[in-house]
Amino acid sequence: MTTDTPARLLTLLSLLQTPREWPGGELADRLGVSRRTVRRDIDRLRELGYPVQATMGADGGYRLVAGKAMPPLVLDDEEAVAIAVGLRAGAGHAVEGVDEASVRALAKLEQVLPARLRHRVTTLQAATTPLTSGDGPSIAPETLTVMASTVAGRERLRFAYRAGDGTESRRVTEPYRLVSTGRRWYLVAYDLDRDDWRTFRVDRVSEPFATGARFAPRELPTGDAAEYLRRSMQRRGDSYDIEVEFDAPAEVVAARLPQWLGAPEAVPGGTSCVLRATVSDSVEWMAVRLAMLGLEFRVREPAELVERVRDLGARLGRAAGGG
């Protein structure tokens, strides 16, 4: 039982900021208190300015809704708009550092933004065009926020899906995690119609809908969503293994590598290191990605990547030499 009232209020607020309705009994179970205590805590949050809406019924529920003003977060209007615009822009592509936690933050922030601020966010994003864009397919931020909300709220998700061969289907899933590979977003979920775990490319998802049906989380076979995605891509032939040696210390290389590529291993007795990773990017793009690191390197495997790096080097050499 949570006896520390401030800590309990923060936990309650965190639960309510998930875009869903929470039955009073479920909140009481999560907090380890009585329903009467939950009602008192809801009243305290309202006194602090948080717009908590209650529904009537045998098992009345609570939902945090948009109010007439921003609730007392440590953000002013301008900061809230800036964060929402930045997270939306980053979520549209699988940008390095914008992971599932950031998307959940966007979902929570937009859930409580007053209408006037949501309008400003949408208007500002529509009126601006970035000089550069992500190198992966673009995704509507709303798609990611709906998915992140169902992951956090343990709520079944329904959506339309287009497979790589163009086949279209409707899926009902129990979403587990969103995973970014640096260029693409993937959803790891339990597919109820196929009675098995599946991975879905988010840029092929349309019409995502939170059904409102709750579920008890299942145990993922690998225990880790990123590892499950890696194995899934290997089975489908969507990925390949690379081995690259760098003429630089491991810590220097790690500081320049995208996190999704993993950490390089130092070569004993030397100042070089070796990166071994499983990637899903095209061989052409991986050659460019390695060249952009600004480090001396040698590709050991696979042979196709060796050839692409050689071709890229020759092409750049010709370009620098004026033909």
PDB file of C-alpha atoms in Angstrom:
ATOM      1  CA  MET A   1       0.000   0.000   0.000  1.00  0.00           C
ATOM      2  CA  THR A   2       1.281   3.467  -0.930  1.00  0.00           C
ATOM      3  CA  THR A   3       1.157   5.532   2.262  1.00  0.00           C
ATOM      4  CA  ASP A   4       3.207   8.488   0.959  1.00  0.00           C
ATOM      5  CA  THR A   5       0.468  10.846  -0.288  1.00  0.00           C
ATOM      6  CA  PRO A   6       2.688  13.006  -2.584  1.00  0.00           C
ATOM      7  CA  ALA A   7       4.235   9.909  -4.173  1.00  0.00           C
ATOM      8  CA  ARG A   8       0.795   8.338  -4.579  1.00  0.00           C
ATOM      9  CA  LEU A   9      -0.555  11.495  -6.224  1.00  0.00           C
ATOM     10  CA  LEU A  10       2.330  11.507  -8.699  1.00  0.00           C
ATOM     11  CA  THR A  11       1.700   7.851  -9.525  1.00  0.00           C
ATOM     12  CA  LEU A  12      -2.004   8.548  -9.951  1.00  0.00           C
ATOM     13  CA  LEU A  13      -1.278  11.530 -12.198  1.00  0.00           C
ATOM     14  CA  SER A  14       1.091   9.432 -14.325  1.00  0.00           C
ATOM     15  CA  LEU A  15      -1.628   6.804 -14.809  1.00  0.00           C
ATOM     16  CA  LEU A  16      -4.266   9.398 -15.691  1.00  0.00           C
ATOM     17  CA  GLN A  17      -1.986  10.998 -18.272  1.00  0.00           C
ATOM     18  CA  THR A  18      -2.285   7.817 -20.346  1.00  0.00           C
ATOM     19  CA  PRO A  19      -5.077   8.602 -22.860  1.00  0.00           C
ATOM     20  CA  ARG A  20      -7.690   6.159 -21.562  1.00  0.00           C
ATOM     21  CA  GLU A  21     -10.399   5.906 -18.915  1.00  0.00           C
ATOM     22  CA  TRP A  22      -9.369   4.245 -15.672  1.00  0.00           C
ATOM     23  CA  PRO A  23     -12.039   2.437 -13.614  1.00  0.00           C
ATOM     24  CA  GLY A  24     -11.925   3.422  -9.957  1.00  0.00           C
ATOM     25  CA  GLY A  25     -11.359  -0.167  -8.904  1.00  0.00           C
ATOM     26  CA  GLU A  26      -8.368  -0.570 -11.237  1.00  0.00           C
ATOM     27  CA  LEU A  27      -6.785   2.633  -9.922  1.00  0.00           C
ATOM     28  CA  ALA A  28      -7.313   1.432  -6.359  1.00  0.00           C
ATOM     29  CA  ASP A  29      -5.611  -1.886  -7.182  1.00  0.00           C
ATOM     30  CA  ARG A  30      -2.676  -0.150  -8.929  1.00  0.00           C
ATOM     31  CA  LEU A  31      -2.135   2.207  -5.978  1.00  0.00           C
ATOM     32  CA  GLY A  32      -2.868  -0.345  -3.249  1.00  0.00           C
ATOM     33  CA  VAL A  33      -5.496   1.844  -1.579  1.00  0.00           C
ATOM     34  CA  SER A  34      -9.259   1.930  -1.195  1.00  0.00           C
ATOM     35  CA  ARG A  35     -11.643   3.474  -3.719  1.00  0.00           C
ATOM     36  CA  ARG A  36     -12.483   6.129  -1.157  1.00  0.00           C
ATOM     37  CA  THR A  37      -8.808   7.132  -1.025  1.00  0.00           C
ATOM     38  CA  VAL A  38      -8.739   7.275  -4.831  1.00  0.00           C
ATOM     39  CA  ARG A  39     -11.715   9.656  -4.792  1.00  0.00           C
ATOM     40  CA  ARG A  40      -9.973  11.884  -2.259  1.00  0.00           C
ATOM     41  CA  ASP A  41      -6.782  11.889  -4.348  1.00  0.00           C
ATOM     42  CA  ILE A  42      -8.780  12.801  -7.460  1.00  0.00           C
ATOM     43  CA  ASP A  43     -10.226  15.756  -5.560  1.00  0.00           C
ATOM     44  CA  ARG A  44      -6.696  16.834  -4.593  1.00  0.00           C
ATOM     45  CA  LEU A  45      -5.580  16.746  -8.223  1.00  0.00           C
ATOM     46  CA  ARG A  46      -8.593  18.857  -9.200  1.00  0.00           C
ATOM     47  CA  GLU A  47      -7.685  21.371  -6.526  1.00  0.00           C
ATOM     48  CA  LEU A  48      -4.233  21.563  -8.106  1.00  0.00           C
ATOM     49  CA  GLY A  49      -5.818  22.374 -11.460  1.00  0.00           C
ATOM     50  CA  TYR A  50      -5.756  19.007 -13.218  1.00  0.00           C
ATOM     51  CA  PRO A  51      -9.001  18.535 -15.215  1.00  0.00           C
ATOM     52  CA  VAL A  52     -10.011  15.027 -14.151  1.00  0.00           C
ATOM     53  CA  GLN A  53     -13.355  13.908 -15.575  1.00  0.00           C
ATOM     54  CA  ALA A  54     -15.411  11.250 -13.795  1.00  0.00           C
ATOM     55  CA  THR A  55     -18.042   8.944 -15.309  1.00  0.00           C
ATOM     56  CA  MET A  56     -20.966   7.481 -13.420  1.00  0.00           C
ATOM     57  CA  GLY A  57     -21.746   3.801 -13.074  1.00  0.00           C
ATOM     58  CA  ALA A  58     -21.202   0.747 -10.911  1.00  0.00           C
ATOM     59  CA  ASP A  59     -17.475   1.028 -11.503  1.00  0.00           C
ATOM     60  CA  GLY A  60     -17.053   4.710 -12.278  1.00  0.00           C
ATOM     61  CA  GLY A  61     -14.018   5.743 -14.250  1.00  0.00           C
ATOM     62  CA  TYR A  62     -11.666   8.708 -14.442  1.00  0.00           C
ATOM     63  CA  ARG A  63      -9.933  10.380 -17.366  1.00  0.00           C
ATOM     64  CA  LEU A  64      -7.623  13.385 -17.603  1.00  0.00           C
ATOM     65  CA  VAL A  65      -9.072  15.730 -20.208  1.00  0.00           C
ATOM     66  CA  ALA A  66      -8.036  18.971 -21.848  1.00  0.00           C
ATOM     67  CA  GLY A  67      -9.098  21.926 -19.731  1.00  0.00           C
ATOM     68  CA  LYS A  68      -9.471  25.625 -20.330  1.00  0.00           C
ATOM     69  CA  ALA A  69      -5.824  26.139 -19.429  1.00  0.00           C
ATOM     70  CA  MET A  70      -2.667  24.100 -19.151  1.00  0.00           C
ATOM     71  CA  PRO A  71      -2.574  22.075 -15.931  1.00  0.00           C
ATOM     72  CA  PRO A  72       0.261  23.094 -13.589  1.00  0.00           C
ATOM     73  CA  LEU A  73       3.090  21.318 -15.359  1.00  0.00           C
ATOM     74  CA  VAL A  74       6.602  22.762 -15.346  1.00  0.00           C
ATOM     75  CA  LEU A  75       5.939  24.119 -18.832  1.00  0.00           C
ATOM     76  CA  ASP A  76       4.517  27.374 -20.115  1.00  0.00           C
ATOM     77  CA  ASP A  77       2.451  27.551 -23.302  1.00  0.00           C
ATOM     78  CA  GLU A  78       5.411  28.358 -25.541  1.00  0.00           C
ATOM     79  CA  GLU A  79       7.476  25.499 -24.098  1.00  0.00           C
ATOM     80  CA  ALA A  80       4.591  23.063 -24.480  1.00  0.00           C
ATOM     81  CA  VAL A  81       4.099  24.040 -28.125  1.00  0.00           C
ATOM     82  CA  ALA A  82       7.840  23.841 -28.830  1.00  0.00           C
ATOM     83  CA  ILE A  83       8.122  20.369 -27.298  1.00  0.00           C
ATOM     84  CA  ALA A  84       5.043  19.068 -29.095  1.00  0.00           C
ATOM     85  CA  VAL A  85       6.241  20.396 -32.472  1.00  0.00           C
ATOM     86  CA  GLY A  86       9.723  18.954 -31.941  1.00  0.00           C
ATOM     87  CA  LEU A  87       8.434  15.549 -30.885  1.00  0.00           C
ATOM     88  CA  ARG A  88       5.978  15.464 -33.785  1.00  0.00           C
ATOM     89  CA  ALA A  89       8.716  16.290 -36.262  1.00  0.00           C
ATOM     90  CA  GLY A  90      10.999  13.641 -34.797  1.00  0.00           C
ATOM     91  CA  ALA A  91       8.274  11.026 -34.560  1.00  0.00           C
ATOM     92  CA  GLY A  92       7.433  11.363 -38.258  1.00  0.00           C
ATOM     93  CA  HIS A  93      10.741   9.642 -39.037  1.00  0.00           C
ATOM     94  CA  ALA A  94      12.605   7.139 -36.887  1.00  0.00           C
ATOM     95  CA  VAL A  95      15.049   9.822 -35.804  1.00  0.00           C
ATOM     96  CA  GLU A  96      17.991   8.811 -33.618  1.00  0.00           C
ATOM     97  CA  GLY A  97      17.072   9.397 -29.971  1.00  0.00           C
ATOM     98  CA  VAL A  98      13.318   9.650 -30.558  1.00  0.00           C
ATOM     99  CA  ASP A  99      12.311   6.299 -29.120  1.00  0.00           C
ATOM    100  CA  GLU A 100       9.101   4.878 -27.674  1.00  0.00           C
ATOM    101  CA  ALA A 101       9.492   6.884 -24.453  1.00  0.00           C
ATOM    102  CA  SER A 102       9.534  10.132 -26.462  1.00  0.00           C
ATOM    103  CA  VAL A 103       6.446   9.094 -28.383  1.00  0.00           C
ATOM    104  CA  ARG A 104       4.674   8.269 -25.117  1.00  0.00           C
ATOM    105  CA  ALA A 105       5.636  11.727 -23.865  1.00  0.00           C
ATOM    106  CA  LEU A 106       4.100  13.248 -26.995  1.00  0.00           C
ATOM    107  CA  ALA A 107       0.899  11.250 -26.450  1.00  0.00           C
ATOM    108  CA  LYS A 108       0.653  12.447 -22.845  1.00  0.00           C
ATOM    109  CA  LEU A 109       1.398  16.059 -23.745  1.00  0.00           C
ATOM    110  CA  GLU A 110      -1.157  16.232 -26.562  1.00  0.00           C
ATOM    111  CA  GLN A 111      -3.739  14.560 -24.324  1.00  0.00           C
ATOM    112  CA  VAL A 112      -3.784  17.545 -21.961  1.00  0.00           C
ATOM    113  CA  LEU A 113      -3.028  20.395 -24.372  1.00  0.00           C
ATOM    114  CA  PRO A 114      -5.919  22.871 -24.538  1.00  0.00           C
ATOM    115  CA  ALA A 115      -7.548  23.166 -27.953  1.00  0.00           C
ATOM    116  CA  ARG A 116      -5.930  26.540 -28.608  1.00  0.00           C
ATOM    117  CA  LEU A 117      -2.437  25.049 -28.146  1.00  0.00           C
ATOM    118  CA  ARG A 118      -3.197  21.922 -30.172  1.00  0.00           C
ATOM    119  CA  HIS A 119      -4.298  24.203 -32.992  1.00  0.00           C
ATOM    120  CA  ARG A 120      -1.039  26.161 -32.750  1.00  0.00           C
ATOM    121  CA  VAL A 121       1.006  22.950 -32.889  1.00  0.00           C
ATOM    122  CA  THR A 122      -0.843  21.687 -35.972  1.00  0.00           C
ATOM    123  CA  THR A 123      -0.678  25.062 -37.708  1.00  0.00           C
ATOM    124  CA  LEU A 124       3.030  25.517 -37.031  1.00  0.00           C
ATOM    125  CA  GLN A 125       3.913  22.042 -38.246  1.00  0.00           C
ATOM    126  CA  ALA A 126       1.829  22.462 -41.415  1.00  0.00           C
ATOM    127  CA  ALA A 127       3.417  25.845 -42.167  1.00  0.00           C
ATOM    128  CA  THR A 128       7.042  24.742 -41.895  1.00  0.00           C
ATOM    129  CA  THR A 129       9.177  22.538 -44.117  1.00  0.00           C
ATOM    130  CA  PRO A 130      12.517  21.175 -42.848  1.00  0.00           C
ATOM    131  CA  LEU A 131      15.593  21.696 -45.018  1.00  0.00           C
ATOM    132  CA  THR A 132      16.467  18.052 -44.523  1.00  0.00           C
ATOM    133  CA  SER A 133      14.209  15.126 -43.733  1.00  0.00           C
ATOM    134  CA  GLY A 134      14.697  11.704 -42.233  1.00  0.00           C
ATOM    135  CA  ASP A 135      16.023   8.989 -44.479  1.00  0.00           C
ATOM    136  CA  GLY A 136      13.225   6.584 -43.653  1.00  0.00           C
ATOM    137  CA  PRO A 137       9.547   6.625 -44.656  1.00  0.00           C
ATOM    138  CA  SER A 138       7.463   9.351 -43.027  1.00  0.00           C
ATOM    139  CA  ILE A 139       4.751   8.459 -40.501  1.00  0.00           C
ATOM    140  CA  ALA A 140       1.843  10.511 -39.215  1.00  0.00           C
ATOM    141  CA  PRO A 141       2.657  11.408 -35.582  1.00  0.00           C
ATOM    142  CA  GLU A 142      -0.960  10.620 -34.692  1.00  0.00           C
ATOM    143  CA  THR A 143      -0.377   7.002 -35.722  1.00  0.00           C
ATOM    144  CA  LEU A 144       2.560   6.689 -33.323  1.00  0.00           C
ATOM    145  CA  THR A 145       0.793   8.412 -30.438  1.00  0.00           C
ATOM    146  CA  VAL A 146      -2.243   6.114 -30.749  1.00  0.00           C
ATOM    147  CA  MET A 147       0.068   3.094 -30.745  1.00  0.00           C
ATOM    148  CA  ALA A 148       2.136   4.370 -27.817  1.00  0.00           C
ATOM    149  CA  SER A 149      -1.037   5.026 -25.842  1.00  0.00           C
ATOM    150  CA  THR A 150      -2.291   1.476 -26.347  1.00  0.00           C
ATOM    151  CA  VAL A 151       1.105   0.061 -25.370  1.00  0.00           C
ATOM    152  CA  ALA A 152       1.137   2.093 -22.150  1.00  0.00           C
ATOM    153  CA  GLY A 153      -2.527   1.447 -21.367  1.00  0.00           C
ATOM    154  CA  ARG A 154      -2.467  -2.274 -22.258  1.00  0.00           C
ATOM    155  CA  GLU A 155      -5.308  -1.691 -24.685  1.00  0.00           C
ATOM    156  CA  ARG A 156      -6.033  -3.756 -27.791  1.00  0.00           C
ATOM    157  CA  LEU A 157      -5.204  -2.026 -31.068  1.00  0.00           C
ATOM    158  CA  ARG A 158      -7.000  -2.469 -34.388  1.00  0.00           C
ATOM    159  CA  PHE A 159      -5.535  -1.263 -37.680  1.00  0.00           C
ATOM    160  CA  ALA A 160      -5.286  -1.829 -41.423  1.00  0.00           C
ATOM    161  CA  TYR A 161      -1.983  -3.237 -42.643  1.00  0.00           C
ATOM    162  CA  ARG A 162      -0.311  -3.424 -46.048  1.00  0.00           C
ATOM    163  CA  ALA A 163       2.339  -6.145 -46.349  1.00  0.00           C
ATOM    164  CA  GLY A 164       5.507  -5.832 -48.425  1.00  0.00           C
ATOM    165  CA  ASP A 165       3.872  -7.622 -51.367  1.00  0.00           C
ATOM    166  CA  GLY A 166       0.903  -5.238 -51.304  1.00  0.00           C
ATOM    167  CA  THR A 167      -1.516  -7.604 -49.543  1.00  0.00           C
ATOM    168  CA  GLU A 168      -3.932  -5.682 -47.315  1.00  0.00           C
ATOM    169  CA  SER A 169      -5.495  -7.000 -44.124  1.00  0.00           C
ATOM    170  CA  ARG A 170      -7.173  -5.924 -40.888  1.00  0.00           C
ATOM    171  CA  ARG A 171      -5.394  -6.757 -37.646  1.00  0.00           C
ATOM    172  CA  VAL A 172      -6.465  -6.873 -33.999  1.00  0.00           C
ATOM    173  CA  THR A 173      -3.451  -6.975 -31.709  1.00  0.00           C
ATOM    174  CA  GLU A 174      -2.204  -6.712 -28.170  1.00  0.00           C
ATOM    175  CA  PRO A 175       0.593  -4.145 -28.631  1.00  0.00           C
ATOM    176  CA  TYR A 176       3.775  -4.813 -26.695  1.00  0.00           C
ATOM    177  CA  ARG A 177       6.428  -2.250 -27.717  1.00  0.00           C
ATOM    178  CA  LEU A 178       7.360   0.276 -30.391  1.00  0.00           C
ATOM    179  CA  VAL A 179      10.934  -0.151 -31.637  1.00  0.00           C
ATOM    180  CA  SER A 180      12.975   2.304 -33.717  1.00  0.00           C
ATOM    181  CA  THR A 181      15.812   0.966 -35.864  1.00  0.00           C
ATOM    182  CA  GLY A 182      17.098   4.430 -36.778  1.00  0.00           C
ATOM    183  CA  ARG A 183      15.224   4.608 -40.109  1.00  0.00           C
ATOM    184  CA  ARG A 184      11.951   2.861 -39.400  1.00  0.00           C
ATOM    185  CA  TRP A 185       9.436   2.294 -36.616  1.00  0.00           C
ATOM    186  CA  TYR A 186       8.190  -1.215 -35.875  1.00  0.00           C
ATOM    187  CA  LEU A 187       5.388  -2.439 -33.635  1.00  0.00           C
ATOM    188  CA  VAL A 188       5.924  -5.707 -31.769  1.00  0.00           C
ATOM    189  CA  ALA A 189       2.510  -7.120 -30.904  1.00  0.00           C
ATOM    190  CA  TYR A 190       0.529 -10.307 -30.339  1.00  0.00           C
ATOM    191  CA  ASP A 191      -1.750 -10.897 -33.344  1.00  0.00           C
ATOM    192  CA  LEU A 192      -5.046 -12.279 -32.003  1.00  0.00           C
ATOM    193  CA  ASP A 193      -6.311 -13.610 -35.356  1.00  0.00           C
ATOM    194  CA  ARG A 194      -3.060 -15.501 -36.022  1.00  0.00           C
ATOM    195  CA  ASP A 195      -2.586 -16.447 -32.365  1.00  0.00           C
ATOM    196  CA  ASP A 196       1.114 -15.580 -32.492  1.00  0.00           C
ATOM    197  CA  TRP A 197       3.613 -12.756 -32.084  1.00  0.00           C
ATOM    198  CA  ARG A 198       4.196 -10.486 -35.071  1.00  0.00           C
ATOM    199  CA  THR A 199       6.178  -7.381 -36.050  1.00  0.00           C
ATOM    200  CA  PHE A 200       4.628  -4.622 -38.157  1.00  0.00           C
ATOM    201  CA  ARG A 201       6.279  -1.761 -40.013  1.00  0.00           C
ATOM    202  CA  VAL A 202       4.479   1.318 -38.745  1.00  0.00           C
ATOM    203  CA  ASP A 203       4.727   3.135 -42.090  1.00  0.00           C
ATOM    204  CA  ARG A 204       2.501   0.357 -43.516  1.00  0.00           C
ATOM    205  CA  VAL A 205      -0.147   0.832 -40.823  1.00  0.00           C
ATOM    206  CA  SER A 206      -3.284   2.898 -41.409  1.00  0.00           C
ATOM    207  CA  GLU A 207      -6.468   3.625 -39.472  1.00  0.00           C
ATOM    208  CA  PRO A 208      -5.067   2.724 -36.030  1.00  0.00           C
ATOM    209  CA  PHE A 209      -7.870   2.515 -33.459  1.00  0.00           C
ATOM    210  CA  ALA A 210      -7.683   1.968 -29.711  1.00  0.00           C
ATOM    211  CA  THR A 211     -10.523  -0.470 -29.018  1.00  0.00           C
ATOM    212  CA  GLY A 212     -10.804   0.201 -25.286  1.00  0.00           C
ATOM    213  CA  ALA A 213     -10.520  -3.529 -24.518  1.00  0.00           C
ATOM    214  CA  ARG A 214      -7.862  -4.187 -21.870  1.00  0.00           C
ATOM    215  CA  PHE A 215      -5.573  -7.215 -21.807  1.00  0.00           C
ATOM    216  CA  ALA A 216      -3.096  -8.890 -19.498  1.00  0.00           C
ATOM    217  CA  PRO A 217       0.427  -8.661 -21.003  1.00  0.00           C
ATOM    218  CA  ARG A 218       1.790 -11.888 -22.467  1.00  0.00           C
ATOM    219  CA  GLU A 219       5.389 -12.985 -22.095  1.00  0.00           C
ATOM    220  CA  LEU A 220       7.439 -12.174 -25.188  1.00  0.00           C
ATOM    221  CA  PRO A 221       9.474 -15.240 -26.308  1.00  0.00           C
ATOM    222  CA  THR A 222      12.801 -13.382 -26.302  1.00  0.00           C
ATOM    223  CA  GLY A 223      11.996 -11.154 -23.327  1.00  0.00           C
ATOM    224  CA  ASP A 224      13.191  -8.103 -25.254  1.00  0.00           C
ATOM    225  CA  ALA A 225      11.316  -6.365 -28.080  1.00  0.00           C
ATOM    226  CA  ALA A 226      14.463  -5.211 -29.907  1.00  0.00           C
ATOM    227  CA  GLU A 227      15.902  -8.725 -29.860  1.00  0.00           C
ATOM    228  CA  TYR A 228      12.598 -10.180 -31.069  1.00  0.00           C
ATOM    229  CA  LEU A 229      12.541  -7.680 -33.945  1.00  0.00           C
ATOM    230  CA  ARG A 230      16.134  -8.537 -34.887  1.00  0.00           C
ATOM    231  CA  ARG A 231      15.349 -12.266 -35.013  1.00  0.00           C
ATOM    232  CA  SER A 232      12.151 -11.621 -36.936  1.00  0.00           C
ATOM    233  CA  MET A 233      13.991  -9.634 -39.603  1.00  0.00           C
ATOM    234  CA  GLN A 234      16.612 -12.362 -39.875  1.00  0.00           C
ATOM    235  CA  ARG A 235      13.921 -15.011 -40.451  1.00  0.00           C
ATOM    236  CA  ARG A 236      12.328 -12.894 -43.174  1.00  0.00           C
ATOM    237  CA  GLY A 237      15.660 -12.111 -44.782  1.00  0.00           C
ATOM    238  CA  ASP A 238      15.131  -8.396 -44.141  1.00  0.00           C
ATOM    239  CA  SER A 239      18.496  -8.020 -42.428  1.00  0.00           C
ATOM    240  CA  TYR A 240      22.130  -9.044 -42.718  1.00  0.00           C
ATOM    241  CA  ASP A 241      25.209  -9.099 -40.490  1.00  0.00           C
ATOM    242  CA  ILE A 242      28.076  -6.647 -40.877  1.00  0.00           C
ATOM    243  CA  GLU A 243      31.610  -6.633 -39.488  1.00  0.00           C
ATOM    244  CA  VAL A 244      33.585  -3.396 -39.738  1.00  0.00           C
ATOM    245  CA  GLU A 245      37.017  -2.526 -38.309  1.00  0.00           C
ATOM    246  CA  PHE A 246      37.735   1.107 -37.354  1.00  0.00           C
ATOM    247  CA  ASP A 247      41.163   2.712 -36.892  1.00  0.00           C
ATOM    248  CA  ALA A 248      40.010   4.488 -33.740  1.00  0.00           C
ATOM    249  CA  PRO A 249      39.353   3.630 -30.087  1.00  0.00           C
ATOM    250  CA  ALA A 250      36.021   2.007 -29.299  1.00  0.00           C
ATOM    251  CA  GLU A 251      34.805   4.986 -27.253  1.00  0.00           C
ATOM    252  CA  VAL A 252      35.474   7.393 -30.125  1.00  0.00           C
ATOM    253  CA  VAL A 253      33.588   5.209 -32.603  1.00  0.00           C
ATOM    254  CA  ALA A 254      30.703   4.604 -30.177  1.00  0.00           C
ATOM    255  CA  ALA A 255      30.221   8.366 -29.790  1.00  0.00           C
ATOM    256  CA  ARG A 256      29.619   8.679 -33.550  1.00  0.00           C
ATOM    257  CA  LEU A 257      27.606   5.532 -34.169  1.00  0.00           C
ATOM    258  CA  PRO A 258      23.796   5.503 -33.989  1.00  0.00           C
ATOM    259  CA  GLN A 259      22.744   3.661 -30.838  1.00  0.00           C
ATOM    260  CA  TRP A 260      20.749   1.089 -32.794  1.00  0.00           C
ATOM    261  CA  LEU A 261      23.978  -0.222 -34.356  1.00  0.00           C
ATOM    262  CA  GLY A 262      25.256  -1.260 -30.945  1.00  0.00           C
ATOM    263  CA  ALA A 263      28.677  -0.818 -29.351  1.00  0.00           C
ATOM    264  CA  PRO A 264      32.002  -1.697 -31.039  1.00  0.00           C
ATOM    265  CA  GLU A 265      34.480  -4.038 -29.363  1.00  0.00           C
ATOM    266  CA  ALA A 266      38.033  -2.871 -28.674  1.00  0.00           C
ATOM    267  CA  VAL A 267      40.838  -4.887 -30.282  1.00  0.00           C
ATOM    268  CA  PRO A 268      43.197  -6.136 -27.521  1.00  0.00           C
ATOM    269  CA  GLY A 269      46.578  -4.434 -27.515  1.00  0.00           C
ATOM    270  CA  GLY A 270      45.666  -1.779 -30.073  1.00  0.00           C
ATOM    271  CA  THR A 271      43.754   1.420 -30.682  1.00  0.00           C
ATOM    272  CA  SER A 272      41.282  -0.011 -33.187  1.00  0.00           C
ATOM    273  CA  CYS A 273      37.884  -1.638 -32.676  1.00  0.00           C
ATOM    274  CA  VAL A 274      35.420  -3.890 -34.492  1.00  0.00           C
ATOM    275  CA  LEU A 275      31.705  -3.386 -34.954  1.00  0.00           C
ATOM    276  CA  ARG A 276      29.507  -6.454 -35.413  1.00  0.00           C
ATOM    277  CA  ALA A 277      25.839  -5.716 -35.952  1.00  0.00           C
ATOM    278  CA  THR A 278      22.664  -6.899 -37.632  1.00  0.00           C
ATOM    279  CA  VAL A 279      21.131  -4.238 -39.864  1.00  0.00           C
ATOM    280  CA  SER A 280      18.039  -3.926 -42.033  1.00  0.00           C
ATOM    281  CA  ASP A 281      19.106  -0.898 -44.105  1.00  0.00           C
ATOM    282  CA  SER A 282      19.947  -1.321 -47.767  1.00  0.00           C
ATOM    283  CA  VAL A 283      23.583  -2.125 -48.528  1.00  0.00           C
ATOM    284  CA  GLU A 284      23.871   1.134 -50.480  1.00  0.00           C
ATOM    285  CA  TRP A 285      22.685   3.211 -47.534  1.00  0.00           C
ATOM    286  CA  MET A 286      24.922   1.354 -45.080  1.00  0.00           C
ATOM    287  CA  ALA A 287      27.951   2.226 -47.219  1.00  0.00           C
ATOM    288  CA  VAL A 288      26.968   5.896 -47.098  1.00  0.00           C
ATOM    289  CA  ARG A 289      26.255   5.705 -43.356  1.00  0.00           C
ATOM    290  CA  LEU A 290      29.747   4.336 -42.644  1.00  0.00           C
ATOM    291  CA  ALA A 291      31.400   6.956 -44.852  1.00  0.00           C
ATOM    292  CA  MET A 292      29.554   9.731 -43.032  1.00  0.00           C
ATOM    293  CA  LEU A 293      31.146   8.772 -39.702  1.00  0.00           C
ATOM    294  CA  GLY A 294      34.353  10.551 -40.718  1.00  0.00           C
ATOM    295  CA  LEU A 295      36.588   7.685 -39.552  1.00  0.00           C
ATOM    296  CA  GLU A 296      39.019   5.319 -41.240  1.00  0.00           C
ATOM    297  CA  PHE A 297      37.400   1.882 -41.548  1.00  0.00           C
ATOM    298  CA  ARG A 298      37.558  -1.437 -43.384  1.00  0.00           C
ATOM    299  CA  VAL A 299      34.548  -3.610 -44.109  1.00  0.00           C
ATOM    300  CA  ARG A 300      35.185  -7.298 -43.455  1.00  0.00           C
ATOM    301  CA  GLU A 301      31.697  -8.645 -44.106  1.00  0.00           C
ATOM    302  CA  PRO A 302      29.527  -9.039 -46.100  1.00  0.00           C
ATOM    303  CA  ALA A 303      31.146  -9.126 -49.518  1.00  0.00           C
ATOM    304  CA  GLU A 304      28.327  -7.098 -51.050  1.00  0.00           C
ATOM    305  CA  LEU A 305      28.946  -4.238 -48.607  1.00  0.00           C
ATOM    306  CA  VAL A 306      32.671  -4.390 -49.390  1.00  0.00           C
ATOM    307  CA  GLU A 307      31.826  -3.950 -53.069  1.00  0.00           C
ATOM    308  CA  ARG A 308      29.402  -1.073 -52.398  1.00  0.00           C
ATOM    309  CA  VAL A 309      31.984   0.785 -50.302  1.00  0.00           C
ATOM    310  CA  ARG A 310      34.567   0.308 -53.059  1.00  0.00           C
ATOM    311  CA  ASP A 311      32.128   1.647 -55.663  1.00  0.00           C
ATOM    312  CA  LEU A 312      31.225   4.614 -53.463  1.00  0.00           C
ATOM    313  CA  GLY A 313      34.877   5.479 -52.903  1.00  0.00           C
ATOM    314  CA  ALA A 314      35.618   5.348 -56.625  1.00  0.00           C
ATOM    315  CA  ARG A 315      32.590   7.480 -57.430  1.00  0.00           C
ATOM    316  CA  LEU A 316      33.512  10.124 -54.856  1.00  0.00           C
ATOM    317  CA  GLY A 317      37.087  10.084 -56.101  1.00  0.00           C
ATOM    318  CA  ARG A 318      35.934  10.762 -59.657  1.00  0.00           C
ATOM    319  CA  ALA A 319      33.670  13.530 -58.447  1.00  0.00           C
ATOM    320  CA  ALA A 320      36.503  15.198 -56.526  1.00  0.00           C
ATOM    321  CA  GLY A 321      38.781  14.911 -59.552  1.00  0.00           C
ATOM    322  CA  GLY A 322      36.367  16.650 -61.867  1.00  0.00           C
ATOM    323  CA  GLY A 323      35.790  13.576 -64.022  1.00  0.00           C
TER     324      GLY A 323
END
